Coordinates of C-alpha atoms in Angstrom, one line a residue:
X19 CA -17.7 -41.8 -62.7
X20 CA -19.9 -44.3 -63.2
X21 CA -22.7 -45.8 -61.5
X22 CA -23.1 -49.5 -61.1
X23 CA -26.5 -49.7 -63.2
X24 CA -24.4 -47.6 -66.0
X25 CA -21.3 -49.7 -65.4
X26 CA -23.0 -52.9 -66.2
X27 CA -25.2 -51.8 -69.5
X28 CA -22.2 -49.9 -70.6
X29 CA -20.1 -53.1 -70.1
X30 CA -22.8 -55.2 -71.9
X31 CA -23.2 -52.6 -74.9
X32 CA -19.4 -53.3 -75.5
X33 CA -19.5 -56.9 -75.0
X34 CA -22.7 -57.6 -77.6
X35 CA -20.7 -55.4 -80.2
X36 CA -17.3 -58.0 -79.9
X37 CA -15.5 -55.1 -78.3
X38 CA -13.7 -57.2 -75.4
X39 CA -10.6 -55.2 -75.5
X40 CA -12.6 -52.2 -73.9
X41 CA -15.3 -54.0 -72.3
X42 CA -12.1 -55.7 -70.2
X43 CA -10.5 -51.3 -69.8
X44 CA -14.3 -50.8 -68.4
X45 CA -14.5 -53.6 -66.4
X46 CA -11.2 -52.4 -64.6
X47 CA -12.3 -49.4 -63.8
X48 CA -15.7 -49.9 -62.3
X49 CA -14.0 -52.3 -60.2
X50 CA -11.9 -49.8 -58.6
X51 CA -15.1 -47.8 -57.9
X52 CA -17.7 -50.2 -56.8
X53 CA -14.9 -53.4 -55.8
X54 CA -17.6 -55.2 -53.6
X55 CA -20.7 -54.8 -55.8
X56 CA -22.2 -58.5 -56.5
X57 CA -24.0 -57.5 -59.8
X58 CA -20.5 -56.1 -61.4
X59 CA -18.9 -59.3 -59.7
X60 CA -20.8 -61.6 -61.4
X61 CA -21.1 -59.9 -64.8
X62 CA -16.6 -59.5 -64.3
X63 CA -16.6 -63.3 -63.6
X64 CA -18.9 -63.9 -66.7
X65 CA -16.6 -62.2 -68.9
X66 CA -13.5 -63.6 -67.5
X67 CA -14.9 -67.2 -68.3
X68 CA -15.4 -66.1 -71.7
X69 CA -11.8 -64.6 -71.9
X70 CA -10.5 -68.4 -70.0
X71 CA -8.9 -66.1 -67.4
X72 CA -11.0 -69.3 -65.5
X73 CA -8.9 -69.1 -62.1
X74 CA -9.8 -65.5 -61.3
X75 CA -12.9 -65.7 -62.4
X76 CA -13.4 -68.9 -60.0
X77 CA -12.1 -66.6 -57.2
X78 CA -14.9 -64.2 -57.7
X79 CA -17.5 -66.7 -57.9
X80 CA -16.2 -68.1 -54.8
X81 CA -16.0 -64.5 -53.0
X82 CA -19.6 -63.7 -53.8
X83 CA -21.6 -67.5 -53.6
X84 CA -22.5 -67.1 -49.9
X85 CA -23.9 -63.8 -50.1
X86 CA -25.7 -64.6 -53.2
X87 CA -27.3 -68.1 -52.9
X88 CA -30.8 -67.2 -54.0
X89 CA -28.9 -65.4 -57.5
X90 CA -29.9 -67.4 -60.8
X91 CA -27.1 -65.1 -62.7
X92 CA -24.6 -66.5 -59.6
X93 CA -25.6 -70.3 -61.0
X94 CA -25.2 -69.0 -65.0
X95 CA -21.7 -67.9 -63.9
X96 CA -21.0 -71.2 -62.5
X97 CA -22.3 -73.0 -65.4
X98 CA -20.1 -70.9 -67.9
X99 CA -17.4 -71.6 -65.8
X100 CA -17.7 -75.5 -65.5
X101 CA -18.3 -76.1 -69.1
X102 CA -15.1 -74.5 -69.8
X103 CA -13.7 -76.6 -67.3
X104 CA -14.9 -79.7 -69.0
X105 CA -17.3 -80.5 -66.2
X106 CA -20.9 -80.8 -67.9
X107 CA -22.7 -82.3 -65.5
X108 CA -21.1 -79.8 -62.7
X109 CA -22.3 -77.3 -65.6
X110 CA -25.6 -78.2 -66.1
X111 CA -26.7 -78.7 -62.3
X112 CA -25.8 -74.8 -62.2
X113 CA -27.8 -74.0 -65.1
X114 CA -30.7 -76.1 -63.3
X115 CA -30.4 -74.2 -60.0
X116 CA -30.4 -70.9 -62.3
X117 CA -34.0 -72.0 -63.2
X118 CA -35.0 -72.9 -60.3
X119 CA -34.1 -69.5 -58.8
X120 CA -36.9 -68.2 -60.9
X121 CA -40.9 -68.1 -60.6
X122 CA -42.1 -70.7 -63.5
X123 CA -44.0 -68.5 -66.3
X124 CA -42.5 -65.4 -65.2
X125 CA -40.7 -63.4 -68.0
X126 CA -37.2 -64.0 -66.0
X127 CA -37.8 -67.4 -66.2
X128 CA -37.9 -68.0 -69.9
X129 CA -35.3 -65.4 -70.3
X130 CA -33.1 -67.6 -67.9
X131 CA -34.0 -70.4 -70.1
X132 CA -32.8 -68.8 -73.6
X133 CA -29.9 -67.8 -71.9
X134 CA -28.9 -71.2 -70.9
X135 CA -29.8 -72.9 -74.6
X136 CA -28.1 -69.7 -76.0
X137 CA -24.8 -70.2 -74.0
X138 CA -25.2 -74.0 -74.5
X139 CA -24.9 -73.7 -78.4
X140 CA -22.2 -71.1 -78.2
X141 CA -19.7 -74.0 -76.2
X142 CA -20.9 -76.5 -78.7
X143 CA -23.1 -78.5 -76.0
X144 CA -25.7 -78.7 -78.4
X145 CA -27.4 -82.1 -77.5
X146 CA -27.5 -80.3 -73.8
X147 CA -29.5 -77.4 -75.8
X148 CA -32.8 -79.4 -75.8
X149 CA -33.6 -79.9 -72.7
X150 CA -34.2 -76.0 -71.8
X151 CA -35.7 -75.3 -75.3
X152 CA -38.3 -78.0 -74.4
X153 CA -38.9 -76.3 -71.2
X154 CA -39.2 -73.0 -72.8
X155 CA -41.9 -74.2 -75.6
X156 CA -44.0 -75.8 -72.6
X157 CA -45.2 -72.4 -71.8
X158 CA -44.3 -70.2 -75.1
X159 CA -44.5 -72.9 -78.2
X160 CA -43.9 -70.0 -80.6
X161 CA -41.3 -67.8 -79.4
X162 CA -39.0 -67.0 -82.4
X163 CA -35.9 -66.9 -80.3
X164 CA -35.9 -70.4 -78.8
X165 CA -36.9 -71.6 -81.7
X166 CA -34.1 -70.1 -83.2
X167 CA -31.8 -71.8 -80.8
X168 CA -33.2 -75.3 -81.8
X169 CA -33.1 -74.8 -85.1
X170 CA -29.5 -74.3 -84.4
X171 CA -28.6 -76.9 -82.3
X172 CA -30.6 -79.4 -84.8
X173 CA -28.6 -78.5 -87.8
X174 CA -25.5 -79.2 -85.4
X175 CA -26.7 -82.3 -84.2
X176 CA -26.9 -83.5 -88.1
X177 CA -30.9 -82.9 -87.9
X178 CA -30.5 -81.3 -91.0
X179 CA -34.3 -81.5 -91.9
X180 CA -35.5 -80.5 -89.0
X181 CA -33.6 -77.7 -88.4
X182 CA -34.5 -76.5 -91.9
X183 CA -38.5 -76.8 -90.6
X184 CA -37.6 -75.1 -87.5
X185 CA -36.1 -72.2 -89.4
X186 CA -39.0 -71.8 -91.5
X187 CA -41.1 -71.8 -88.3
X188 CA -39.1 -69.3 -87.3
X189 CA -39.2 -67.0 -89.9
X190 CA -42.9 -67.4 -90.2
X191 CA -42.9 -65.7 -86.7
X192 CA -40.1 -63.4 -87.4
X193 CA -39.4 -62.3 -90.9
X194 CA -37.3 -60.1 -90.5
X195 CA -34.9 -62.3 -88.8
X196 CA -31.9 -61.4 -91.3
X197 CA -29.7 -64.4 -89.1
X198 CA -32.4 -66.4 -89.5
X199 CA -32.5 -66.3 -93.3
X200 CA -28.8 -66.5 -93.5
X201 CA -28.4 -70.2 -91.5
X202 CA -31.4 -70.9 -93.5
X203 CA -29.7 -70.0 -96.7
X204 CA -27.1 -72.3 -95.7
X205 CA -28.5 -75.4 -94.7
X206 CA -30.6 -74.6 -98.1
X207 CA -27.1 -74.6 -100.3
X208 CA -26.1 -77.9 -98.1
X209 CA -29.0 -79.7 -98.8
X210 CA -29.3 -79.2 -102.5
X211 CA -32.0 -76.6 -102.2
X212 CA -30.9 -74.4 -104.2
X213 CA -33.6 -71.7 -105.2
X214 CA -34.4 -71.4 -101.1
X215 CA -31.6 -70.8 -100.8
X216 CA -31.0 -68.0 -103.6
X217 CA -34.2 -66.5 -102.5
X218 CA -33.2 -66.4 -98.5
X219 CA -29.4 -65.3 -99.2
X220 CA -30.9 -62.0 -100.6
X221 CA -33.4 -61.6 -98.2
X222 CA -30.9 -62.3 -95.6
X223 CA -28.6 -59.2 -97.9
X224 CA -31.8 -57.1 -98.0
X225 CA -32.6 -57.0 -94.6
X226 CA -28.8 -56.6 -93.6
X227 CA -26.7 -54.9 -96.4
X228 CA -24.2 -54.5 -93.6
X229 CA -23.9 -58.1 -93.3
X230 CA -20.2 -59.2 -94.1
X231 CA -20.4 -63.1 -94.0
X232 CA -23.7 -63.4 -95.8
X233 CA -21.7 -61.6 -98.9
X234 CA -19.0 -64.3 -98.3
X235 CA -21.4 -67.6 -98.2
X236 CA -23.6 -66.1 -100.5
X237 CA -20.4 -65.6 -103.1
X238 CA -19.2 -68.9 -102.5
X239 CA -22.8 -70.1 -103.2
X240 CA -22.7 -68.3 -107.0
X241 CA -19.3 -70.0 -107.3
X242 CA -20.1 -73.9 -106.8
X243 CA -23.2 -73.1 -109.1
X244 CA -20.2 -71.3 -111.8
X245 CA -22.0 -68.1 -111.7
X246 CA -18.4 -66.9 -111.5
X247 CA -18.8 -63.4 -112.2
X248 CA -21.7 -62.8 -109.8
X249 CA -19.9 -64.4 -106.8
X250 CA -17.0 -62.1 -107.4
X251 CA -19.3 -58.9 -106.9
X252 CA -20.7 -60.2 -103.5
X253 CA -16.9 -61.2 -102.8
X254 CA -16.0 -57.4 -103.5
X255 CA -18.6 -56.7 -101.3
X256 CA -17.1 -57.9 -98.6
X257 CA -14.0 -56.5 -99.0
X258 CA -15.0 -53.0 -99.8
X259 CA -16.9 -53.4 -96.6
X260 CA -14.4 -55.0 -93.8
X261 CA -11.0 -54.7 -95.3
X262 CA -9.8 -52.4 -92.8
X263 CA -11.4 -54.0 -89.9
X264 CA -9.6 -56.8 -87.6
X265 CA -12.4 -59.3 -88.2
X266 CA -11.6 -59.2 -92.1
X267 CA -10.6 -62.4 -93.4
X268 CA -8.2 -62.1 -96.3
X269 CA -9.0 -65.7 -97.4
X270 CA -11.5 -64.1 -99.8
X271 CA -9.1 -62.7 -101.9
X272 CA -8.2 -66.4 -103.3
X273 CA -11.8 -67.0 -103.6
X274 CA -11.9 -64.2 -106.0
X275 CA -8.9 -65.6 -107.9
X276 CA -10.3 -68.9 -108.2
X277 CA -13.7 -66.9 -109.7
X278 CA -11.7 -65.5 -112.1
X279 CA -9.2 -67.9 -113.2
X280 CA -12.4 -70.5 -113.3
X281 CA -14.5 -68.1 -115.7
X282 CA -11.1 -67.9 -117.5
X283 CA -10.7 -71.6 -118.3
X284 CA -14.4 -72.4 -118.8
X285 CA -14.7 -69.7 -121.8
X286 CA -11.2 -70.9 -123.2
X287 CA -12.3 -74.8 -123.2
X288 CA -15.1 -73.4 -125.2
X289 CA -12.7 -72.1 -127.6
X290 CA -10.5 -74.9 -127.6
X291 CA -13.3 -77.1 -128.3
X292 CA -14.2 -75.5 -131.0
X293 CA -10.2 -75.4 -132.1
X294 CA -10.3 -78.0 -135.6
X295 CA -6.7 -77.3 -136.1
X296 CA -4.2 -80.6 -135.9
X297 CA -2.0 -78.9 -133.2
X298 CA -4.6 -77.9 -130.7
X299 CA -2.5 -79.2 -126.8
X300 CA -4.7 -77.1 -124.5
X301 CA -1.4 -75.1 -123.8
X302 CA -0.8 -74.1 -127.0
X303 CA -4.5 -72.4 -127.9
X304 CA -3.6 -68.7 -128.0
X305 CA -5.5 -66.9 -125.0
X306 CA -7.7 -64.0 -126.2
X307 CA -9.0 -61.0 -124.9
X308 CA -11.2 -60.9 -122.5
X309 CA -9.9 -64.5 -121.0
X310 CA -6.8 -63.5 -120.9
X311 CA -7.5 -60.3 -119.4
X312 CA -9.3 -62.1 -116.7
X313 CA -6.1 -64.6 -116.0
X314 CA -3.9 -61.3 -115.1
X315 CA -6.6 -60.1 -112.8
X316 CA -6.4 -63.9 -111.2
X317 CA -2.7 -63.9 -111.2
X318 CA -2.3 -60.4 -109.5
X319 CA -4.6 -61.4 -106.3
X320 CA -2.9 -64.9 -106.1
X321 CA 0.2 -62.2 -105.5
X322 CA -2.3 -60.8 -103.1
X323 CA -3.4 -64.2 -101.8
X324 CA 0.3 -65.5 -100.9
X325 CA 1.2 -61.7 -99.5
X326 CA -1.6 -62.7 -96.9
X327 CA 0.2 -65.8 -96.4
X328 CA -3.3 -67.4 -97.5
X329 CA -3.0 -70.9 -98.5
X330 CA 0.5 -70.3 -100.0
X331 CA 1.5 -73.2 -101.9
X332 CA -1.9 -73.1 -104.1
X333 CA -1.6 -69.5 -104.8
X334 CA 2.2 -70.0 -106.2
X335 CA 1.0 -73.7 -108.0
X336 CA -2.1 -71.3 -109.7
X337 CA 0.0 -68.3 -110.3
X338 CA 2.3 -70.8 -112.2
X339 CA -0.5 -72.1 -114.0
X340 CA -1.8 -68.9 -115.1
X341 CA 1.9 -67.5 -115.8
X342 CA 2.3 -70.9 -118.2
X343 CA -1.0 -70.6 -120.1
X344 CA 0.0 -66.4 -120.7
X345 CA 2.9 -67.9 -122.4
X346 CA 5.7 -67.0 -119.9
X347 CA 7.0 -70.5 -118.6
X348 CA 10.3 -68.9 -116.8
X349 CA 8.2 -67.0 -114.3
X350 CA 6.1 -70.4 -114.3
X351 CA 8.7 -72.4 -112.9
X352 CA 10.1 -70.0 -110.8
X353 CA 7.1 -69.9 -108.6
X354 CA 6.8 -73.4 -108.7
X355 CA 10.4 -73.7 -107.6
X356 CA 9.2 -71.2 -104.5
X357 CA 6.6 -73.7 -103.5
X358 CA 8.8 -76.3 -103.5
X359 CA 11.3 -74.3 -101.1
X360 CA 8.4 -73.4 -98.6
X361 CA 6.8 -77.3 -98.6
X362 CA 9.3 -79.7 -100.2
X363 CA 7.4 -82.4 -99.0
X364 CA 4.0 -81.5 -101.5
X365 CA 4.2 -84.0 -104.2
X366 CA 1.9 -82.2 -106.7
X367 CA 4.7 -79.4 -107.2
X368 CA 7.1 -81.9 -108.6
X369 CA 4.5 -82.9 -111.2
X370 CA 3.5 -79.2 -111.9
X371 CA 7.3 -78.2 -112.1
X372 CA 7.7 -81.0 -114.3
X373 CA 5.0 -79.9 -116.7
X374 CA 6.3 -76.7 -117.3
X375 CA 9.3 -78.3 -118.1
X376 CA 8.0 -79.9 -120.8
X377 CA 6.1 -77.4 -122.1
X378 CA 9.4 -75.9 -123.0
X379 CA 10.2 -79.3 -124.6
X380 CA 13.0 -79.4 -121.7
X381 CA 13.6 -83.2 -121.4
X382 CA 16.4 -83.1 -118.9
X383 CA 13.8 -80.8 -116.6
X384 CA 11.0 -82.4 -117.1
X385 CA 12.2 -85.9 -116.1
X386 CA 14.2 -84.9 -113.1
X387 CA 11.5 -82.7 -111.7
X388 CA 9.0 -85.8 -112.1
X389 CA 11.6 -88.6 -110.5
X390 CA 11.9 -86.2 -107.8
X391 CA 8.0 -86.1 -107.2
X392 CA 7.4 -90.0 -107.7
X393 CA 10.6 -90.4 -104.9
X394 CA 7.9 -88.7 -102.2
X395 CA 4.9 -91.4 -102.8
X396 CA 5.8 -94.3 -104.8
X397 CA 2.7 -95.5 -103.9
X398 CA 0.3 -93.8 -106.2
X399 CA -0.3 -95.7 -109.7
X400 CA -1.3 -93.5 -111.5
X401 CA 2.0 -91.3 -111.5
X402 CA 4.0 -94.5 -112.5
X403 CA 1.4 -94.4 -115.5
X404 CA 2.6 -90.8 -116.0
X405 CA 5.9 -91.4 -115.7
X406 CA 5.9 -94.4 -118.2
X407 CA 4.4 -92.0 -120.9
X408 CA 7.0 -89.5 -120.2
X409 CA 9.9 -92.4 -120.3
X410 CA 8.8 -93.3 -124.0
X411 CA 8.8 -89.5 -125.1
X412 CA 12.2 -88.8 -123.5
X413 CA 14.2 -91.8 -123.6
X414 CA 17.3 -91.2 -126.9
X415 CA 17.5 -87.7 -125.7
X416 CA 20.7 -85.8 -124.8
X417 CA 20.5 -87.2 -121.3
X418 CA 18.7 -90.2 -121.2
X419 CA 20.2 -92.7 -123.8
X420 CA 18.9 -96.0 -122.2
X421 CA 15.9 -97.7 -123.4
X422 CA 12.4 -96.7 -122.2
X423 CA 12.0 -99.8 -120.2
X424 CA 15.1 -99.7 -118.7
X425 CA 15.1 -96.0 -117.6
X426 CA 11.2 -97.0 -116.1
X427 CA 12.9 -99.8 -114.3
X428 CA 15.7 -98.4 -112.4
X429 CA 13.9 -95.5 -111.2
X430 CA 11.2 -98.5 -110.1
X431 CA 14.0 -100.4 -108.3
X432 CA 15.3 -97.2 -106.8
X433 CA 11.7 -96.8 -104.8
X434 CA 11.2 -99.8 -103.9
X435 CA 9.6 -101.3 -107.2
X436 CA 6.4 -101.6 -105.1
X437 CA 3.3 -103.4 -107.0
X438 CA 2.5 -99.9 -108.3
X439 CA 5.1 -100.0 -110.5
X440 CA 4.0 -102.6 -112.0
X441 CA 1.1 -101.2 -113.6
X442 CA 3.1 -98.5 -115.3
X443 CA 5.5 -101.1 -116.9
X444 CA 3.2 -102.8 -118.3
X445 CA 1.4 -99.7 -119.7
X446 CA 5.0 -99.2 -120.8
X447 CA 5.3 -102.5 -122.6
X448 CA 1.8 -101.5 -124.2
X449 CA 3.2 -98.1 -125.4
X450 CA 6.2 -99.6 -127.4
X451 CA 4.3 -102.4 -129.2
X452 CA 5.0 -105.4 -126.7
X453 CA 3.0 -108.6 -127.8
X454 CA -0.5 -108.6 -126.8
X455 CA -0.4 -112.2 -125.1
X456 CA 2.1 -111.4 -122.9
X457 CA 0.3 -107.8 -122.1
X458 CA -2.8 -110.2 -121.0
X459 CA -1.1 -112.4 -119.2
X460 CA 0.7 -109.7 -116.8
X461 CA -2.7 -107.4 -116.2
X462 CA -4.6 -110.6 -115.4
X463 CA -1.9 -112.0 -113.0
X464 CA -2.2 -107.9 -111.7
X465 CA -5.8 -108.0 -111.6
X466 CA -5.9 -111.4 -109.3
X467 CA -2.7 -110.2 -107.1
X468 CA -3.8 -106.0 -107.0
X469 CA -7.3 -105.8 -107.2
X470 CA -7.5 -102.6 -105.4
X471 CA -4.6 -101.1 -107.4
X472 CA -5.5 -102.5 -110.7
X473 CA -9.3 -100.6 -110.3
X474 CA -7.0 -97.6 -108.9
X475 CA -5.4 -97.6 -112.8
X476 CA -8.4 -98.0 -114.5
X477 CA -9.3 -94.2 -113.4
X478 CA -6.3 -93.3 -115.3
X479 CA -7.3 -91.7 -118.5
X480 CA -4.2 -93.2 -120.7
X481 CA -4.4 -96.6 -119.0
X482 CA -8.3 -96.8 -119.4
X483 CA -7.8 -96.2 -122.8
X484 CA -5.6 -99.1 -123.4
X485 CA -8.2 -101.0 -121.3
X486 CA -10.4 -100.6 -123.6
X487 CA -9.0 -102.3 -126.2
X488 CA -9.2 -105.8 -127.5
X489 CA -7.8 -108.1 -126.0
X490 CA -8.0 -106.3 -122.3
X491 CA -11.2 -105.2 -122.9
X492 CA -12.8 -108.5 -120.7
X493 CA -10.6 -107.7 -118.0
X494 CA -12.0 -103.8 -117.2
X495 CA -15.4 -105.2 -117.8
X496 CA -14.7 -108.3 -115.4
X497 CA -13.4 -105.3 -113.0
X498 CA -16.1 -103.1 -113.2

């Protein structure tokens, strides 16, 4: 048995620790022991809002309004209720006669007041926020909680710098605000304050080590700044810390792949930098210890990654990636060929499948898997540019006997031979020694006809390259 005074904080202890499964098996019960009791109704019709049972809990409200007219958590209720219904002003009338309901100064009535601004950010009604924050500060400018609460509702508003002062303020106040440092932290690492916000992630850490999303923001923070193995320890963190818990997100584990695989390649193009040999193709510079060490770790949780069903396709393209640079380009294009079954319509496969092909000097592979990708967006210039190259490399082989330009121009024709096309012929004409003049004539007519395309083609690597070159090199200046 439980009394109603018990019922309700036992309810509310549940509720504040995201235990809604058995705060709804409590609420049941005390029902069926105190069925008429206004306080319990109220608090059930809260918590139905916030499950969108909204019907029965607009029965409730219903039931109980004429006996409790004078009841500022009757008027919360009916707020909750008619911003989930879409109804804001409705919504915010109720939240005014909540205040009202209360003695001006008294500790009820600023408490009604944060409640209202709290419940306001939590349905994104942030502009709405203000109002009874300003209110509020009239009578308590330095309260840390309100302030919290505008500092929140600025950042969401875009009021980037302000919120950042307000969080300040707030911490000034409150210190040991762990929350506080953590949104702080990240409007810091979104604003390109960087120290703050190194300093106030591990405050943030220090003053909650059982803080799971602070070890994931904090990780991602080490990450964009290529502190690679340093993010992975706060992402291991995390998982050591919620992975058998429902809120765990197993998203992390490809952040911890991409740490790995990152610190991987960034200590190999070191290497292959320093590589003075005649024969150095990325692909080909051997992988030592400990890189490659480091790229089975990042291939095993891409496994992991994909088992979670966690952004799939990318795990399988960087599992290929990494299975290709280890040396073993059968298991390469066999998970590249399983992203292609689950998402046949992602170009970038194609182009990735076709890349492995001709890393095992596989013309016939190579060429198909690439026609195949251009036949999904003809529209993108840069992979006729591609293409073009590849058509010169593989044109006299065992399968393709035509000519260069005539293999580039029937698969051109066969999609459309859209002004994209163009620009790879062209680059094609350049790449087997076509006269100069005529070159220059065709990119200037392109230039005049494609601007937007022909500046598209510039960002192309190869194609820039030619560009750059007398007699074309007028033209990129002209475009740039």
């Amino acid at each position: 048995y439980l009394d109603t005074d018990e019922a309700e904080e036992f309810i509310d202890f549940l509720l504040s620790n995201e235990r809604k499964s058995e705060a709804l098996i409590v609420s049941d019960y005390v029902m069926s022991l105190h069925p008429n009791d206004s306080v319990l109704l109220i608090q059930r019709a809260t918590f139905l809002v916030e499950l969108r049972r909204l019907e029965e809990a607009r029965d409730i409200l219903k039931q109980i309004s004429p006996f409790e007219d004078g009841n500022p958590d009757l008027y919360l209720a009916w707020g909750d209720l008619h911003v989930q219904d879409g109804d804001i002003e409705t919504a915010l009338a109720s939240y005014d006669k909540a205040v009202e309901c209360e003695n001006i100064g008294t500790d009820n009535y600023y408490e009604t007041l944060l409640m209202i601004a709290c419940r306001l950010n939590r349905d994104d009604q942030y502009a709405h926020c203000f109002k009874y924050v300003d209110l509020f500060l009239e009578g308590r400018p330095h309260d840390p909680d309100i302030l919290f609460e505008m500092a929140y509702a600025l950042d969401k508003v875009g009021k980037e710098q302000e919120s950042i002062e307000t969080y300040l303020e707030v911490l000034h106040y409150s210190p040991l605000s762990d929350i506080s440092w953590y949104n702080y932290a990240l409007l810091c690492t979104r604003t390109g304050k960087l120290e703050e916000a190194n300093v106030a992630f591990n405050r943030a850490i220090a003053l909650n080590p059982d803080f799971p999303d602070a070890y994931v923001n904090y990780g991602n923070f080490l990450a964009t700044s290529e502190k690679y193995l340093e993010a992975i320890a706060q992402y291991a963190t995390y998982i050591s810390m919620v992975q058998d818990s429902e809120t765990f997100d197993p998203s992390v584990y490809i952040l911890v792949a991409d740490c790995c695989f990152n610190w991987a390649y960034l200590e190999r193009e070191k290497l292959i930098q320093e590589d003075t040999s005649d024969n150095n193709a990325w692909y080909q510079v051997p992988v030592p210890e400990p890189q490659r060490t480091m790229y089975e770790i990042a291939l095993e949780i891409y496994k992991i990654s994909y088992s979670f069903n966690c952004e799939p396709i990318r795990s399988l393209l960087q599992g290929a990636d990494i299975s290709s640079l280890l040396g073993d380009n059968n298991t390469a294009i066999k998970l590249v060929e399983q992203a292609i079954k689950e998402e046949p319509s992602y170009q970038g496969s194609y182009f990735m499948l076709s890349c492995m092909y001709e890393r095992n000097n596989d013309a016939e592979g190579t060429m198909d898997a690439f026609i195949r990708g251009l036949s999904i967006n003809p529209k993108d210039v840069r992979t006729w540019i591609e293409f073009a190259r590849l058509c010169l490399k593989y044109t006299e082989s065992i399968k393709y006997t035509k000519k260069a330009v005539d293999l580039y121009r029937e698969v051109a024709f066969k999609n459309g031979y859209v002004p994209e096309t163009r620009f790879g012929d062209v680059f094609l004409m350049y790449l087997s020694g076509q006269p100069s003049k005529i070159i220059l004539e065709i990119l200037t007519e392109l230039r005049d006809i494609f601007p937007e395309i022909f500046c598209e083609a510039c960002y192309d690597a190869s194609f820039r390259e030619m560009m750059r070159k007398h007699p074309y090199i007028d033209l990129l200046n002209d475009n740039e």
